[in-house]
mmCIF file of C-alpha atoms in Angstrom:
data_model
loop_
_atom_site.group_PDB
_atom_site.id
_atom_site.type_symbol
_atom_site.label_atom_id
_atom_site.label_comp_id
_atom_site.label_asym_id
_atom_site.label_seq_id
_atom_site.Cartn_x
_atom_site.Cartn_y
_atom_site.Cartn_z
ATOM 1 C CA UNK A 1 16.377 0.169 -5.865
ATOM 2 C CA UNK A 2 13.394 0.341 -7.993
ATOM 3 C CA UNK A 3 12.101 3.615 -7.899
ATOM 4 C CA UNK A 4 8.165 4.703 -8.791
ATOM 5 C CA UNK A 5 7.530 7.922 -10.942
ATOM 6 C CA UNK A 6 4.045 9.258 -11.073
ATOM 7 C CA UNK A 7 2.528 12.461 -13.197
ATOM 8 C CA UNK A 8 0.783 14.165 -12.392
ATOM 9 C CA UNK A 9 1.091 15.071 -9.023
ATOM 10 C CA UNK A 10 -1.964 17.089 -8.555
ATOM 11 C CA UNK A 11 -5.050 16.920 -11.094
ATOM 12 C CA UNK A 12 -8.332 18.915 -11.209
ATOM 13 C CA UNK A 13 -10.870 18.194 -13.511
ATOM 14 C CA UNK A 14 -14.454 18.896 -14.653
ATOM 15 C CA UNK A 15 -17.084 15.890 -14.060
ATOM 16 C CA UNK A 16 -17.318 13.647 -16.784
ATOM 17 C CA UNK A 17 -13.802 14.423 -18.247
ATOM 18 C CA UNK A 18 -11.449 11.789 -19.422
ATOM 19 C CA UNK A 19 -8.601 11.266 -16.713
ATOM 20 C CA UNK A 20 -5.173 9.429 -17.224
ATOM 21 C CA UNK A 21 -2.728 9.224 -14.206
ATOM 22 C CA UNK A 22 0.923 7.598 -15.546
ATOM 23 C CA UNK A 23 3.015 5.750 -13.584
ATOM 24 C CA UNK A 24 6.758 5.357 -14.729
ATOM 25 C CA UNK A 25 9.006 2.507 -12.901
ATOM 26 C CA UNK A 26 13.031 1.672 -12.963
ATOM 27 C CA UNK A 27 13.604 -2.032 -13.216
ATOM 28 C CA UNK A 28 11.673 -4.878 -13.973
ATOM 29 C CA UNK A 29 8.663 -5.892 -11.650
ATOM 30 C CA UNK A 30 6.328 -9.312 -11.195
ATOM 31 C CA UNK A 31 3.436 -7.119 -10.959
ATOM 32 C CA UNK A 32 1.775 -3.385 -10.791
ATOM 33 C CA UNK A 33 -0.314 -2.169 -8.395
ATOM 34 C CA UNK A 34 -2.944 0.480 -8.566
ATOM 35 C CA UNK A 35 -4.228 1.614 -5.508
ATOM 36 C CA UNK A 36 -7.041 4.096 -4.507
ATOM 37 C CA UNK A 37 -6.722 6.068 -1.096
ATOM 38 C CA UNK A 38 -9.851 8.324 0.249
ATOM 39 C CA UNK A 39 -9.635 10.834 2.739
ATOM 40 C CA UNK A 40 -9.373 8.958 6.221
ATOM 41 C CA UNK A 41 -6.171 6.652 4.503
ATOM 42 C CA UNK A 42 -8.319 3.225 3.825
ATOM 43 C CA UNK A 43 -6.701 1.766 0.947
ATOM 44 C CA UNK A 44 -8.722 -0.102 -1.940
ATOM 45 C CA UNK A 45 -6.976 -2.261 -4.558
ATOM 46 C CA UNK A 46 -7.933 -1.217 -7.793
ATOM 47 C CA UNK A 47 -5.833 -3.563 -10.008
ATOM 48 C CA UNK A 48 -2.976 -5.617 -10.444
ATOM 49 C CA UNK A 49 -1.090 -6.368 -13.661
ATOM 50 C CA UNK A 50 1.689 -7.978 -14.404
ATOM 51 C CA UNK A 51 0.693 -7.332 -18.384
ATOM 52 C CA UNK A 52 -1.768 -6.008 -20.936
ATOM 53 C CA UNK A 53 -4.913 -4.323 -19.740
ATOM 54 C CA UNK A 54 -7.665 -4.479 -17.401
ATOM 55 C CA UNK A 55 -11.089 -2.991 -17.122
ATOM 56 C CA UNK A 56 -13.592 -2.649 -14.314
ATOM 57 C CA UNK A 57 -16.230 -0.289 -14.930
ATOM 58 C CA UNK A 58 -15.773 3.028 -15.781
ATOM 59 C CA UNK A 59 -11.503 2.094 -14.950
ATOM 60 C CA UNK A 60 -8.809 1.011 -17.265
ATOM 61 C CA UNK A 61 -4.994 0.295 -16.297
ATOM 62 C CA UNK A 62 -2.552 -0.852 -18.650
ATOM 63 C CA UNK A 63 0.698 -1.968 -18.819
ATOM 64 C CA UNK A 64 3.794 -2.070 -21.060
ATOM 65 C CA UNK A 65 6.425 -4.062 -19.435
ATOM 66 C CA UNK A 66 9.336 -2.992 -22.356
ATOM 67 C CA UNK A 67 8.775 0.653 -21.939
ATOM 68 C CA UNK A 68 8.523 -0.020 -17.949
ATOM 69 C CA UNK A 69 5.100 2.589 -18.028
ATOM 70 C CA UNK A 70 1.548 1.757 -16.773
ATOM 71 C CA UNK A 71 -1.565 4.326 -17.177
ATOM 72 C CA UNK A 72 -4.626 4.162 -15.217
ATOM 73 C CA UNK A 73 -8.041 5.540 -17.035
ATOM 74 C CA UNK A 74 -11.265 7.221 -15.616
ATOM 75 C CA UNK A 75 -14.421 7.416 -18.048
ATOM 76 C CA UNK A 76 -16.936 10.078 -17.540
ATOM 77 C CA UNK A 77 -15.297 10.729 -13.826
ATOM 78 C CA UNK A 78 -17.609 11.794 -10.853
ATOM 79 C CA UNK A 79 -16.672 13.865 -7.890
ATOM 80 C CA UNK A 80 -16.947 10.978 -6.190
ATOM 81 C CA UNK A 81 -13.392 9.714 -7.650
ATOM 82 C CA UNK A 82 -11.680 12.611 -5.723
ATOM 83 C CA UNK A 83 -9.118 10.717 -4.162
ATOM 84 C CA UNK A 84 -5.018 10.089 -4.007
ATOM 85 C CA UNK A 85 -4.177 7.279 -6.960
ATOM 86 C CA UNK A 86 -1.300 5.052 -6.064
ATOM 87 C CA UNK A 87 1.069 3.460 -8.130
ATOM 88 C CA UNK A 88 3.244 0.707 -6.151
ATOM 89 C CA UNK A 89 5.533 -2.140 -8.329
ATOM 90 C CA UNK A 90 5.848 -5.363 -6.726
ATOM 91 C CA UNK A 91 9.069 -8.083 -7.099
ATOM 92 C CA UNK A 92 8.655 -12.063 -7.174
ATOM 93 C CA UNK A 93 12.543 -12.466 -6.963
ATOM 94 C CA UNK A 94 12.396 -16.810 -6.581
ATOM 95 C CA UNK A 95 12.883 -16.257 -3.141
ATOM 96 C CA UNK A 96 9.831 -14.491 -2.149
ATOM 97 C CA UNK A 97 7.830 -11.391 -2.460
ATOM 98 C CA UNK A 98 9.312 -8.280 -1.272
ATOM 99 C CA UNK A 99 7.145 -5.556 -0.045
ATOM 100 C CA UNK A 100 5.476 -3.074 -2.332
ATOM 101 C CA UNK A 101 7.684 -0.316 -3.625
ATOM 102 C CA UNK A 102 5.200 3.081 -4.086
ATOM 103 C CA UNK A 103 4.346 5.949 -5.817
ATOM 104 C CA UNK A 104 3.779 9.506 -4.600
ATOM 105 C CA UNK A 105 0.593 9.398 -5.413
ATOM 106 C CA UNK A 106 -1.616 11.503 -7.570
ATOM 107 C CA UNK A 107 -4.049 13.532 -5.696
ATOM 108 C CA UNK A 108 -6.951 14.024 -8.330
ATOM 109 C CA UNK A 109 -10.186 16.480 -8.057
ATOM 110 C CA UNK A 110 -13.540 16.161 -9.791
ATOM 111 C CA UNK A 111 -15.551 19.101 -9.806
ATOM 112 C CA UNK A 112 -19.284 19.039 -10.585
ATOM 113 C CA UNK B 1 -15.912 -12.541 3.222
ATOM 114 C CA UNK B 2 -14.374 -10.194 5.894
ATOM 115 C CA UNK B 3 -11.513 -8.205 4.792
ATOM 116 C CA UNK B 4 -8.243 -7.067 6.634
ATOM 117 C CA UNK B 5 -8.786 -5.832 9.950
ATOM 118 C CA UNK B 6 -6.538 -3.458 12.047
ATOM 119 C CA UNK B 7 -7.153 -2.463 15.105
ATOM 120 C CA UNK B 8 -7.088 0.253 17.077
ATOM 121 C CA UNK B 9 -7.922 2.839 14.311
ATOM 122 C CA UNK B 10 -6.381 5.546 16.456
ATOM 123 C CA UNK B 11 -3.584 5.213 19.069
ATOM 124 C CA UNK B 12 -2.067 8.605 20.866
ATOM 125 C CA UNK B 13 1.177 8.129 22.900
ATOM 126 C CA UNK B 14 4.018 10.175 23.952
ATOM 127 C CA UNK B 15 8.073 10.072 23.605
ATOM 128 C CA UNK B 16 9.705 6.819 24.577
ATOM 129 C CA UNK B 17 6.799 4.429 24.985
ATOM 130 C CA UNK B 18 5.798 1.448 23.116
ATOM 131 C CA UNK B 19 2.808 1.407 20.589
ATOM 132 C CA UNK B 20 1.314 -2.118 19.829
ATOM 133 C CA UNK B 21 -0.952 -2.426 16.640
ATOM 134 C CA UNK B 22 -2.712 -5.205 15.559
ATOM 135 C CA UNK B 23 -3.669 -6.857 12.104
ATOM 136 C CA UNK B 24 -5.844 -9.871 11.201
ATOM 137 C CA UNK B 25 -5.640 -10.746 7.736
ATOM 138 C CA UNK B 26 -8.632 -12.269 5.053
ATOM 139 C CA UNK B 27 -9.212 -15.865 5.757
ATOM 140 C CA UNK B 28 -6.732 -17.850 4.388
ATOM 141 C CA UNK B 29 -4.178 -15.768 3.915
ATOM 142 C CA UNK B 30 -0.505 -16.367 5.108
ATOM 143 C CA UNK B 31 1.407 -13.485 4.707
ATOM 144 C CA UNK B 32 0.563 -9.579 6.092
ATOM 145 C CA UNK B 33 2.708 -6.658 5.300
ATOM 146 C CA UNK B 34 3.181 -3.573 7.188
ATOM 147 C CA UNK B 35 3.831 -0.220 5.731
ATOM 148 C CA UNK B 36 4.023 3.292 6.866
ATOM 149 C CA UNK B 37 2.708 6.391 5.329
ATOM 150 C CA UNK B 38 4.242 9.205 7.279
ATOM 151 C CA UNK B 39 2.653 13.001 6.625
ATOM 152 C CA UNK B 40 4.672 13.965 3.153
ATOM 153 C CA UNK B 41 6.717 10.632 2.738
ATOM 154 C CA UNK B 42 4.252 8.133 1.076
ATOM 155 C CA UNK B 43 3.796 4.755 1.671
ATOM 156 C CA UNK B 44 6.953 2.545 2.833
ATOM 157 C CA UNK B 45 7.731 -0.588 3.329
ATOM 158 C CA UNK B 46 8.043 -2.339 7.015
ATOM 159 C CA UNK B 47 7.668 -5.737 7.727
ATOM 160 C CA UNK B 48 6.912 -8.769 5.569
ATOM 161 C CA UNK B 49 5.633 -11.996 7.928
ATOM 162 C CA UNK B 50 4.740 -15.396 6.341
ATOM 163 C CA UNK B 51 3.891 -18.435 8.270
ATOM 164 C CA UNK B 52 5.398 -16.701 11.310
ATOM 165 C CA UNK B 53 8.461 -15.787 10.160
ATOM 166 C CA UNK B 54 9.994 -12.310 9.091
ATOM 167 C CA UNK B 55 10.489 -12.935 5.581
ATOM 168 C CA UNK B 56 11.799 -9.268 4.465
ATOM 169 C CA UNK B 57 12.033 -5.850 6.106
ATOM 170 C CA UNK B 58 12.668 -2.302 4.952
ATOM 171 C CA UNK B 59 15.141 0.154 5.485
ATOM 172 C CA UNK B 60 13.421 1.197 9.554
ATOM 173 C CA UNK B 61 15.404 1.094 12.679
ATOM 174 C CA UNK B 62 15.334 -2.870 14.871
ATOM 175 C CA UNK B 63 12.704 -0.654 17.355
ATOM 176 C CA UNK B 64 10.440 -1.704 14.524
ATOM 177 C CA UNK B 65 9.357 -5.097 14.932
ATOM 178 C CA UNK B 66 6.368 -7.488 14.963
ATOM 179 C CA UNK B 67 5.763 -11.083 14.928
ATOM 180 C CA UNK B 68 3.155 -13.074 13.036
ATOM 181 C CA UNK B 69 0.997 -16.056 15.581
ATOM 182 C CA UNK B 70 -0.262 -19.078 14.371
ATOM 183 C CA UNK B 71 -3.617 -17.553 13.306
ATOM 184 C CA UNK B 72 -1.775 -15.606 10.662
ATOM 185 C CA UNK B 73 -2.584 -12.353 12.531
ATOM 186 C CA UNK B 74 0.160 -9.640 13.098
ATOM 187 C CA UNK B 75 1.784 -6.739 15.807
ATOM 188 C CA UNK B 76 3.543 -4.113 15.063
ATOM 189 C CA UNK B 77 5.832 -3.017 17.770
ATOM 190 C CA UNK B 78 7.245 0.245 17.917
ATOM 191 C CA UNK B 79 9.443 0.575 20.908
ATOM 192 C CA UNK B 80 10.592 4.226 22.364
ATOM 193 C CA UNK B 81 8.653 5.910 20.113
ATOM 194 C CA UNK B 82 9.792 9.107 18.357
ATOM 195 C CA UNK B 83 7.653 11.875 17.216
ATOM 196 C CA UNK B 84 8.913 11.321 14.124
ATOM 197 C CA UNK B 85 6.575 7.892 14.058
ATOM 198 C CA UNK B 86 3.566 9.405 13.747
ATOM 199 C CA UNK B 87 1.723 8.273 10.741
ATOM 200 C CA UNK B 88 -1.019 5.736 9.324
ATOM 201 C CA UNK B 89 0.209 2.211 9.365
ATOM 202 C CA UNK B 90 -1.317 0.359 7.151
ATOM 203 C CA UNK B 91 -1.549 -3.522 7.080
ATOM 204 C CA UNK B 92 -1.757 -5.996 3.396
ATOM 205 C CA UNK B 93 -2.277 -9.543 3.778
ATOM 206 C CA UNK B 94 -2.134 -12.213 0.771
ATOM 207 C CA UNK B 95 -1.847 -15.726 0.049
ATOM 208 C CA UNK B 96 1.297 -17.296 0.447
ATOM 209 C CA UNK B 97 3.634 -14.440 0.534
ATOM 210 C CA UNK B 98 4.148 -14.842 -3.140
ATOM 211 C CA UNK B 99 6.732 -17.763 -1.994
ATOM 212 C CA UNK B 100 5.291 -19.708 -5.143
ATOM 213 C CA UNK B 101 4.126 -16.978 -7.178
ATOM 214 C CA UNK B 102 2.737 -13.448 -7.130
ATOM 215 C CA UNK B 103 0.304 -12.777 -5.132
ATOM 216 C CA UNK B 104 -2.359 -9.922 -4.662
ATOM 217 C CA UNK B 105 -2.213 -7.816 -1.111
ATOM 218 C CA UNK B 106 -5.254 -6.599 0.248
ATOM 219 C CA UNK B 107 -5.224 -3.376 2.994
ATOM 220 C CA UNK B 108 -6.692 -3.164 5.741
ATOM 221 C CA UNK B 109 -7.861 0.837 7.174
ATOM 222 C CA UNK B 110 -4.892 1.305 9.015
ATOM 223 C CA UNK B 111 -4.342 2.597 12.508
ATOM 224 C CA UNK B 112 -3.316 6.226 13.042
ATOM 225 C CA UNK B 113 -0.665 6.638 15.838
ATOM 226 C CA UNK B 114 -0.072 10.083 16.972
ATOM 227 C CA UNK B 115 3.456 10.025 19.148
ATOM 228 C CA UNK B 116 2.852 13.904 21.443
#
């Protein structure tokens, strides 16, 4: 079973601090998911990698498939990316997709 | 493009009935995925449906089931519900189930079902 660490759990922060959330995972994966959830539950896709890095504004995720560890990144963060970051690891195994295995989450704060 | 849609956002039933919950996917799309986030257990995986057929299913009871219609949209059945099935199912959707490759899933808002 492929299990999903994330630290930290909970994270409060000043606006405009530098925020990193890590996500830690047990075997090997086809792909990593990092997901954004507000209060109310919708879901937003933030990225998916399956290696390296990607950037999208003021977010960066990376990956490094050996160590089996992915980061996601917030620039100058804004109260308005209070939210619960999700970390879920996804399997191609040749004979399909299987479902999304997830994180805890990591319920982060931005004060003003 | 319209996204994933789910509907209805909130559903309220009571021991032993059936809850029905419904999922259209983005345009195009073959596969949707169901998942359940119950209050202090995270996200989980359900059901897996791909050209109508269950492809994959978690580790949840056969009172959890679903089928997938020729339009690519989705149910969810829950049959003699528990309270213990209260929580937000959410609802992915992707192209081709990843039966070639790896594919991105999309969410939809998810319904809330509330079993009193």
């Amino acid at each position: 079973k492929n299990e999903v660490e994330q630290s930290p759990q909970n994270l409060t922060a000043q606006e405009g601090e530098f925020i990193t959330i890590n996500c830690s995972y047990s075997v090997g994966i086809s792909a990593l998911h990092w997901l954004q959830q507000h209060p109310g539950g919708g879901i937003v896709s933030l990225f998916m990698l399956s290696s390296g890095k990607k950037k999208h504004g003021r977010l960066i995720a990376t990956i490094n498939i050996q160590e089996k560890h992915s980061s996601l990144h917030i620039t100058a963060s804004h109260p308005r990316d209070s939210a619960v970051y999700i970390c879920a690891v996804g399997l191609y195994s040749g004979g399909g997709a299987d479902g999304l295995t997830f994180g805890k989450g990591t319920h982060l704060i931005i004060q003003p | 493009e319209a996204g994933v849609t789910q509907s209805p956002t909130h559903l309220i039933k009571t021991r032993g009935q059936q809850a029905t919950l419904r999922c259209s996917p983005i345009s195009g799309h073959t596969s949707v995925y169901w998942y359940q986030q119950a209050l202090g257990l995270g996200l989980q995986f359900l059901l897996w449906y791909d050209e109508g057929e269950e492809r994959n299913r978690g580790n949840f009871p056969p009172r959890f089931s679903g089928r997938q219609f020729p339009n690519y949209s989705s149910e969810l059945n829950v049959n003699a519900l528990e309270l213990e099935d209260s929580a937000l199912y959410l609802c992915a959707s992707s192209l081709n189930g990843g039966l070639s490759s790896y594919n991105e899933q999309f969410f939809g808002p998810g319904t809330r079902l509330t079993v009193l």
